[in-house]
PDB file of C-alpha atoms in Angstrom:
ATOM      1  CA  MET A 447      -4.044  11.730 -21.905  1.00  0.00           C
ATOM      2  CA  LEU A 448      -1.643  10.027 -19.518  1.00  0.00           C
ATOM      3  CA  ARG A 449      -3.816  10.966 -16.561  1.00  0.00           C
ATOM      4  CA  LEU A 450      -6.829   9.403 -18.244  1.00  0.00           C
ATOM      5  CA  LEU A 451      -4.869   6.217 -18.827  1.00  0.00           C
ATOM      6  CA  ILE A 452      -3.742   6.146 -15.185  1.00  0.00           C
ATOM      7  CA  ILE A 453      -7.279   6.751 -13.920  1.00  0.00           C
ATOM      8  CA  ALA A 454      -8.655   4.078 -16.227  1.00  0.00           C
ATOM      9  CA  GLY A 455      -5.979   1.654 -15.021  1.00  0.00           C
ATOM     10  CA  MET A 456      -6.807   2.383 -11.385  1.00  0.00           C
ATOM     11  CA  MET A 457     -10.513   1.850 -12.043  1.00  0.00           C
ATOM     12  CA  LEU A 458      -9.786  -1.472 -13.700  1.00  0.00           C
ATOM     13  CA  LEU A 459      -7.784  -2.579 -10.680  1.00  0.00           C
ATOM     14  CA  SER A 460     -10.465  -1.693  -8.112  1.00  0.00           C
ATOM     15  CA  PRO A 461     -11.966  -4.736  -6.333  1.00  0.00           C
ATOM     16  CA  SER A 462     -15.548  -3.925  -7.320  1.00  0.00           C
ATOM     17  CA  LEU A 463     -14.661  -4.153 -11.004  1.00  0.00           C
ATOM     18  CA  LEU A 464     -12.740  -7.447 -10.853  1.00  0.00           C
ATOM     19  CA  ALA A 465     -15.697  -9.547 -11.994  1.00  0.00           C
ATOM     20  CA  ALA A 466     -15.550 -12.390 -14.468  1.00  0.00           C
ATOM     21  CA  ASN A 467     -15.425 -11.838 -18.235  1.00  0.00           C
ATOM     22  CA  GLN A 468     -13.313  -8.705 -18.048  1.00  0.00           C
ATOM     23  CA  THR A 469     -11.461  -7.530 -21.111  1.00  0.00           C
ATOM     24  CA  ARG A 470      -7.712  -7.893 -20.781  1.00  0.00           C
ATOM     25  CA  TYR A 471      -4.835  -7.478 -23.219  1.00  0.00           C
ATOM     26  CA  ILE A 472      -1.793  -9.527 -24.017  1.00  0.00           C
ATOM     27  CA  SER A 473       1.353  -7.537 -23.181  1.00  0.00           C
ATOM     28  CA  ASP A 474       2.736  -5.723 -26.232  1.00  0.00           C
ATOM     29  CA  ASP A 475       6.188  -7.217 -26.066  1.00  0.00           C
ATOM     30  CA  VAL A 476       5.350 -10.935 -26.233  1.00  0.00           C
ATOM     31  CA  TYR A 477       4.069 -13.659 -28.522  1.00  0.00           C
ATOM     32  CA  ILE A 478       2.599 -16.380 -26.327  1.00  0.00           C
ATOM     33  CA  TYR A 479       1.000 -19.769 -26.693  1.00  0.00           C
ATOM     34  CA  LEU A 480      -2.503 -20.606 -25.541  1.00  0.00           C
ATOM     35  CA  HIS A 481      -2.413 -23.881 -23.580  1.00  0.00           C
ATOM     36  CA  GLY A 482      -5.218 -26.366 -22.932  1.00  0.00           C
ATOM     37  CA  GLY A 483      -4.478 -26.294 -19.168  1.00  0.00           C
ATOM     38  CA  ALA A 484      -2.656 -24.364 -16.481  1.00  0.00           C
ATOM     39  CA  GLY A 485       0.938 -25.157 -17.401  1.00  0.00           C
ATOM     40  CA  THR A 486       3.339 -25.776 -20.245  1.00  0.00           C
ATOM     41  CA  GLN A 487       2.787 -29.540 -20.037  1.00  0.00           C
ATOM     42  CA  PHE A 488      -0.682 -29.101 -21.627  1.00  0.00           C
ATOM     43  CA  ARG A 489      -1.114 -29.054 -25.364  1.00  0.00           C
ATOM     44  CA  ILE A 490      -0.858 -25.788 -27.288  1.00  0.00           C
ATOM     45  CA  LEU A 491      -4.214 -24.646 -28.687  1.00  0.00           C
ATOM     46  CA  GLY A 492      -2.758 -21.781 -30.674  1.00  0.00           C
ATOM     47  CA  SER A 493      -0.953 -18.515 -30.214  1.00  0.00           C
ATOM     48  CA  VAL A 494      -2.003 -15.032 -29.228  1.00  0.00           C
ATOM     49  CA  GLU A 495      -0.253 -12.031 -30.743  1.00  0.00           C
ATOM     50  CA  ALA A 496       1.246  -9.290 -28.633  1.00  0.00           C
ATOM     51  CA  GLY A 497      -1.267  -6.616 -27.676  1.00  0.00           C
ATOM     52  CA  GLN A 498      -4.287  -8.729 -28.652  1.00  0.00           C
ATOM     53  CA  GLU A 499      -7.528  -8.207 -26.677  1.00  0.00           C
ATOM     54  CA  VAL A 500      -8.646 -11.202 -24.609  1.00  0.00           C
ATOM     55  CA  THR A 501     -11.360 -11.861 -22.007  1.00  0.00           C
ATOM     56  CA  SER A 502     -10.235 -12.914 -18.535  1.00  0.00           C
ATOM     57  CA  LEU A 503     -12.452 -15.531 -16.890  1.00  0.00           C
ATOM     58  CA  ASN A 504     -10.984 -14.753 -13.434  1.00  0.00           C
ATOM     59  CA  GLU A 505      -9.935 -18.341 -12.941  1.00  0.00           C
ATOM     60  CA  THR A 506      -6.317 -18.892 -11.961  1.00  0.00           C
ATOM     61  CA  GLN A 507      -4.183 -21.900 -11.140  1.00  0.00           C
ATOM     62  CA  GLY A 508      -0.662 -21.191  -9.999  1.00  0.00           C
ATOM     63  CA  ASP A 509       0.912 -18.753 -12.448  1.00  0.00           C
ATOM     64  CA  TYR A 510      -1.730 -19.297 -15.134  1.00  0.00           C
ATOM     65  CA  SER A 511      -5.038 -17.535 -15.884  1.00  0.00           C
ATOM     66  CA  LYS A 512      -7.935 -18.810 -17.966  1.00  0.00           C
ATOM     67  CA  ILE A 513      -8.940 -16.580 -20.897  1.00  0.00           C
ATOM     68  CA  ILE A 514     -10.966 -16.479 -24.092  1.00  0.00           C
ATOM     69  CA  ASP A 515      -8.895 -15.113 -26.969  1.00  0.00           C
ATOM     70  CA  HIS A 516      -9.996 -12.941 -29.897  1.00  0.00           C
ATOM     71  CA  LYS A 517     -10.904 -16.056 -31.908  1.00  0.00           C
ATOM     72  CA  GLY A 518     -13.192 -17.424 -29.174  1.00  0.00           C
ATOM     73  CA  ARG A 519     -10.784 -20.122 -28.020  1.00  0.00           C
ATOM     74  CA  GLU A 520     -10.741 -20.850 -24.303  1.00  0.00           C
ATOM     75  CA  GLY A 521      -7.343 -21.622 -22.795  1.00  0.00           C
ATOM     76  CA  TRP A 522      -4.657 -20.806 -20.280  1.00  0.00           C
ATOM     77  CA  ILE A 523      -1.746 -18.330 -20.419  1.00  0.00           C
ATOM     78  CA  GLN A 524       0.763 -17.095 -17.852  1.00  0.00           C
ATOM     79  CA  SER A 525      -0.874 -14.491 -15.578  1.00  0.00           C
ATOM     80  CA  LYS A 526       2.102 -12.134 -15.852  1.00  0.00           C
ATOM     81  CA  MET A 527       1.384 -11.783 -19.575  1.00  0.00           C
ATOM     82  CA  LEU A 528      -2.040 -10.196 -18.913  1.00  0.00           C
ATOM     83  CA  SER A 529      -2.357  -6.460 -18.555  1.00  0.00           C
ATOM     84  CA  ALA A 530      -5.379  -4.436 -17.432  1.00  0.00           C
ATOM     85  CA  LYS A 531      -4.439  -1.472 -19.589  1.00  0.00           C
ATOM     86  CA  PRO A 532      -5.074  -1.437 -23.315  1.00  0.00           C
ATOM     87  CA  SER A 533      -2.185  -2.426 -25.524  1.00  0.00           C
ATOM     88  CA  LEU A 534      -0.450  -0.054 -27.880  1.00  0.00           C
ATOM     89  CA  ARG A 535      -2.279  -1.792 -30.701  1.00  0.00           C
ATOM     90  CA  VAL A 536      -5.590  -0.566 -29.238  1.00  0.00           C
ATOM     91  CA  GLN A 537      -4.280   2.783 -28.011  1.00  0.00           C
ATOM     92  CA  LEU A 538      -2.603   3.826 -31.252  1.00  0.00           C
ATOM     93  CA  PRO A 539      -5.751   4.612 -33.313  1.00  0.00           C
ATOM     94  CA  ALA A 540      -7.245   6.648 -30.455  1.00  0.00           C
ATOM     95  CA  ILE A 541      -3.992   8.527 -29.985  1.00  0.00           C
ATOM     96  CA  GLN A 542      -3.745   9.188 -33.722  1.00  0.00           C
ATOM     97  CA  ALA A 543      -7.310  10.554 -33.782  1.00  0.00           C
ATOM     98  CA  GLU A 544      -6.516  12.756 -30.804  1.00  0.00           C
ATOM     99  CA  LEU A 545      -3.349  13.920 -32.549  1.00  0.00           C
ATOM    100  CA  GLU A 546      -5.362  14.918 -35.621  1.00  0.00           C
ATOM    101  CA  GLN A 547      -7.803  16.887 -33.450  1.00  0.00           C
ATOM    102  CA  THR A 548      -4.918  18.579 -31.687  1.00  0.00           C
ATOM    103  CA  LYS A 549      -3.329  19.471 -35.023  1.00  0.00           C
ATOM    104  CA  ALA A 550      -6.604  21.035 -36.165  1.00  0.00           C
ATOM    105  CA  LYS A 551      -6.861  23.027 -32.942  1.00  0.00           C
ATOM    106  CA  LEU A 552      -3.250  24.111 -33.338  1.00  0.00           C
ATOM    107  CA  GLU A 553      -3.923  25.301 -36.888  1.00  0.00           C
ATOM    108  CA  ALA A 554      -6.889  27.348 -35.642  1.00  0.00           C
ATOM    109  CA  ALA A 555      -4.803  28.729 -32.801  1.00  0.00           C
ATOM    110  CA  LEU A 556      -1.988  29.684 -35.173  1.00  0.00           C
ATOM    111  CA  ASP A 557      -4.472  31.472 -37.420  1.00  0.00           C
ATOM    112  CA  SER A 558      -5.755  33.526 -34.516  1.00  0.00           C
ATOM    113  CA  SER A 559      -2.286  33.969 -33.038  1.00  0.00           C
ATOM    114  CA  ASP A 560      -1.477  37.043 -35.124  1.00  0.00           C
ATOM    115  CA  SER A 561      -3.866  39.122 -33.046  1.00  0.00           C
ATOM    116  CA  ASN A 562      -2.636  37.512 -29.861  1.00  0.00           C
ATOM    117  CA  ALA A 563       1.075  37.857 -30.665  1.00  0.00           C
ATOM    118  CA  GLN A 564       1.257  41.425 -29.355  1.00  0.00           C
ATOM    119  CA  GLU A 565      -0.607  40.496 -26.169  1.00  0.00           C
ATOM    120  CA  LEU A 566       1.693  37.528 -25.717  1.00  0.00           C
ATOM    121  CA  SER A 567       4.732  39.781 -26.123  1.00  0.00           C
ATOM    122  CA  GLN A 568       3.389  42.172 -23.484  1.00  0.00           C
ATOM    123  CA  VAL A 569       2.620  39.331 -21.116  1.00  0.00           C
ATOM    124  CA  LYS A 570       6.103  37.901 -21.639  1.00  0.00           C
ATOM    125  CA  SER A 571       7.735  41.257 -20.880  1.00  0.00           C
ATOM    126  CA  GLN A 572       5.560  41.635 -17.762  1.00  0.00           C
ATOM    127  CA  LEU A 573       6.492  38.119 -16.727  1.00  0.00           C
ATOM    128  CA  ALA A 574      10.183  38.869 -17.243  1.00  0.00           C
ATOM    129  CA  ALA A 575       9.887  42.050 -15.143  1.00  0.00           C
ATOM    130  CA  ALA A 576       8.036  40.157 -12.429  1.00  0.00           C
ATOM    131  CA  GLN A 577      10.705  37.435 -12.506  1.00  0.00           C
ATOM    132  CA  LYS A 578      13.449  40.075 -12.119  1.00  0.00           C
ATOM    133  CA  ALA A 579      11.595  41.614  -9.183  1.00  0.00           C
ATOM    134  CA  LEU A 580      11.148  38.174  -7.628  1.00  0.00           C
ATOM    135  CA  ASP A 581      14.831  37.364  -8.068  1.00  0.00           C
ATOM    136  CA  SER A 582      15.801  40.709  -6.546  1.00  0.00           C
ATOM    137  CA  ALA A 583      13.439  40.204  -3.596  1.00  0.00           C
ATOM    138  CA  THR A 584      14.753  36.669  -3.108  1.00  0.00           C
ATOM    139  CA  ASN A 585      18.354  37.910  -3.098  1.00  0.00           C
ATOM    140  CA  GLU A 586      17.488  40.668  -0.619  1.00  0.00           C
ATOM    141  CA  ARG A 587      15.681  38.176   1.616  1.00  0.00           C
ATOM    142  CA  ASP A 588      18.621  35.764   1.534  1.00  0.00           C
ATOM    143  CA  SER A 589      21.040  38.614   2.269  1.00  0.00           C
ATOM    144  CA  ALA A 590      18.891  39.822   5.184  1.00  0.00           C
ATOM    145  CA  LYS A 591      18.686  36.285   6.584  1.00  0.00           C
ATOM    146  CA  ALA A 592      22.459  35.920   6.361  1.00  0.00           C
ATOM    147  CA  LYS A 593      23.003  39.297   8.085  1.00  0.00           C
ATOM    148  CA  LEU A 594      20.525  38.399  10.824  1.00  0.00           C
ATOM    149  CA  ALA A 595      22.204  35.044  11.418  1.00  0.00           C
ATOM    150  CA  SER A 596      25.612  36.768  11.529  1.00  0.00           C
ATOM    151  CA  MET A 597      24.329  39.391  13.976  1.00  0.00           C
ATOM    152  CA  GLN A 598      22.846  36.711  16.220  1.00  0.00           C
ATOM    153  CA  LYS A 599      26.084  34.760  16.114  1.00  0.00           C
ATOM    154  CA  ASN A 600      28.121  37.882  16.905  1.00  0.00           C
ATOM    155  CA  GLU A 601      25.740  38.794  19.747  1.00  0.00           C
ATOM    156  CA  ARG A 602      26.114  35.337  21.284  1.00  0.00           C
ATOM    157  CA  PHE A 603      29.880  35.557  20.891  1.00  0.00           C
ATOM    158  CA  GLU A 604      29.943  38.948  22.608  1.00  0.00           C
ATOM    159  CA  MET A 605      27.858  37.597  25.478  1.00  0.00           C
ATOM    160  CA  TRP A 606      30.219  34.634  25.893  1.00  0.00           C
ATOM    161  CA  LYS A 607      33.219  36.934  25.624  1.00  0.00           C
ATOM    162  CA  GLN A 608      31.860  39.287  28.296  1.00  0.00           C
ATOM    163  CA  GLY A 609      31.018  36.309  30.496  1.00  0.00           C
ATOM    164  CA  GLY A 610      34.554  35.050  30.018  1.00  0.00           C
ATOM    165  CA  TYR A 611      35.987  38.437  30.993  1.00  0.00           C
ATOM    166  CA  ILE A 612      33.827  38.527  34.098  1.00  0.00           C
ATOM    167  CA  ALA A 613      34.802  34.968  35.030  1.00  0.00           C
ATOM    168  CA  ALA A 614      38.499  35.678  34.400  1.00  0.00           C
ATOM    169  CA  GLY A 615      38.277  38.901  36.412  1.00  0.00           C
ATOM    170  CA  GLY A 616      36.587  37.061  39.284  1.00  0.00           C
ATOM    171  CA  LEU A 617      39.238  34.332  39.180  1.00  0.00           C
ATOM    172  CA  ILE A 618      42.088  36.840  39.230  1.00  0.00           C
ATOM    173  CA  LEU A 619      40.409  38.825  42.024  1.00  0.00           C
ATOM    174  CA  GLY A 620      39.920  35.604  44.003  1.00  0.00           C
ATOM    175  CA  ILE A 621      43.589  34.663  43.576  1.00  0.00           C
ATOM    176  CA  ILE A 622      44.715  38.142  44.588  1.00  0.00           C
ATOM    177  CA  LEU A 623      42.483  38.127  47.663  1.00  0.00           C
ATOM    178  CA  VAL A 624      43.875  34.775  48.763  1.00  0.00           C
ATOM    179  CA  TYR A 625      47.467  36.017  48.616  1.00  0.00           C
ATOM    180  CA  LEU A 626      46.880  39.414  50.192  1.00  0.00           C
ATOM    181  CA  PRO A 627      48.330  39.643  53.668  1.00  0.00           C
ATOM    182  CA  LYS A 628      45.743  39.232  56.337  1.00  0.00           C
ATOM    183  CA  PRO A 629      45.338  42.201  58.690  1.00  0.00           C
ATOM    184  CA  GLN A 630      46.873  41.467  61.992  1.00  0.00           C
ATOM    185  CA  ARG A 631      44.914  41.956  65.116  1.00  0.00           C
ATOM    186  CA  LYS A 632      46.136  44.280  67.754  1.00  0.00           C
ATOM    187  CA  PRO A 633      47.375  42.565  70.777  1.00  0.00           C
ATOM    188  CA  LYS A 634      45.027  43.027  73.728  1.00  0.00           C
ATOM    189  CA  ASN A 635      47.687  44.223  76.163  1.00  0.00           C
ATOM    190  CA  ARG A 636      48.425  47.253  74.048  1.00  0.00           C
ATOM    191  CA  TRP A 637      46.522  50.456  74.212  1.00  0.00           C
TER     192      TRP A 637
END
């Protein structure tokens, strides 16, 4: 039902449908005055009850819109008080009728539910088993991912550690080679 209301609201707001003489509604939470002109300085022609259906003439001046109310009076009200969606006053009877239909369908469904109760129980148990299997598979997957990440981290650490050993060994070997005594050459006048 909510989707239908949203779709209807979007259709009412589309540019191709914003022609003159559209039906609008006074917001449900207000009681406003109908003025003879676009502003509060004009005389009050009457009042319009919250949620009342009005016709928008698509004429605006400042913050005011020109309308025709449910009694056929033409006047001006604040534009923010107009709503494209039906008021609760209009929606309520339709919702109540839909509720009655739903109750009737529910009654019929409950009557036929005795035969479906066993099937529903089986489906629920199958669903519970499938959920357990899914949870188990999810836990195994998460555990495997954690192990893989740990193995990769350990492998990188080992590579760095081995590289460090090699570098340290090379450094020590280089230091040792520098401090080793150099071989002395034989003097040329000796045999």
